């Protein structure tokens, strides 16, 4: 297998935990603990991403060798790897939770790819670390497959995300109580190798602020800026101003990310501050879900079913709240309230702008006429109708591109409805809306082909619907990988119609409406 070039700045430039070993502990005055993956019984490659392998410089022969499964299953290290688990804290469901840290993720090292780009390689499910608390450090196949599949799907959808190189079966069983109801059972274990320029989270800064470790907080901020935001170093020589620019940039990226999630119908499910990437990437795929019937109130996470804190329509506001926590955390170093507050206000404005821009794209409009009498009103009305009528979000927007603006009709949307009664209740109004929309779109005089191409480029045809992922999991657990391979392949081109693969664009079947894994997911993974 090819050697990779490593340049492990995180462990080289930041202080580590002087204590050795995997025993669970509070780690003070350090950004990480050195810890190696715990070997597994029989690592076997189940799936891999050719795009990520390409990025890193691996070819198919590298990937199919046993050494690849050994390294990315946690049984071997490549020369230059210096594994560690990071220390971070976080606000979970609105409350400060203290030290969390990489309890089952282990970063192997920072590799520099042939293009000079830095990539952190991180195994998830690699065994216990000092941050494992009461858990086992492992991950089950179903959750690992979901993370592997969705990170790559998100990338192809054009949504900022961490990537996934590989999915490796461990040959070991992991015991999980999926619904916390006392019915624990053994499940197959797996390890995902995640790949991102950085896995630093809001929580990495929060932990030092909470502990009053300000010198370390300052070092981590400056390290993050220098390693992960080099453009700020080039454009802003003043250190204090640069830190403010950095916070503004984090706000900006987070705003863009939230608008993307709303565009594609993604619900993260656990937007705790330890699951917020400092790079504005989608990170930590757990009990996430995809919107089938449009419903801003929906959350896939059974752990959040009571408060629905992380429901679809609430995500941009939660991100704002999380940015507030980050602002509080970095304040002891930035020491000025005003610029932080301004950046937080700017977040809301930026999100609004980005959100409108993306909705404009979804509707295929060349301009956006703000206001209730304008396009904001048009969009609100549509959203209300989609919700009331239980209409599939993905199918509706995709089909909207085919609407004949001179003769709007409902026939196109036949497959988007889930419930005949709810359909009947909104059809007259929806037809009225289509007429209003058609008039509005006609008024812009955009050539039909152009309008259609624009819409098809932002309204996906294929998304990793929960039930599709679950079917791939059921098959994989039975030893059959074809379903995962086909789904993974389809999701590489989510905007392109793929003849013969219509079933991957279909609405959720009735059997999946209330099935575990399809509409409800727990944090148990
Ligand atoms: P999550 O809700 O998955 O983002 O995880 C929250 C925290 O729990 C993180 O610190 C994880 O590393 C840790 N954690 C989750 N599952 C496990 C596990 N099976 N073993 C050890 N730590 C875990
Ligand atoms: Mg997490």
Tab-separated table of N, CA, C and O and ligand atoms in Angstrom, residues 88 201 274-275 284, ligand 2:
chain	number	residue	atom	x	y	z
A	88	UNK	N	-12.683	17.611	24.321
A	88	UNK	CA	-13.647	18.704	24.129
A	88	UNK	C	-14.819	18.544	25.074
A	88	UNK	O	-14.985	17.495	25.709
A	201	UNK	N	-14.252	21.103	16.941
A	201	UNK	CA	-15.662	21.448	17.163
A	201	UNK	C	-15.775	22.676	18.064
A	201	UNK	O	-14.803	23.036	18.735
A	274	UNK	N	-20.904	20.064	20.714
A	274	UNK	CA	-19.779	19.171	20.397
A	274	UNK	C	-19.947	18.540	19.022
A	274	UNK	O	-19.032	17.872	18.538
A	275	UNK	N	-21.103	18.750	18.399
A	275	UNK	CA	-21.328	18.237	17.058
A	275	UNK	C	-21.374	19.367	16.028
A	275	UNK	O	-21.959	19.211	14.955
A	284	UNK	N	-20.521	14.439	12.486
A	284	UNK	CA	-21.133	13.501	13.419
A	284	UNK	C	-22.542	13.087	13.004
A	284	UNK	O	-23.548	13.563	13.540
B	2	LIG	MG1	-20.510	13.779	18.685
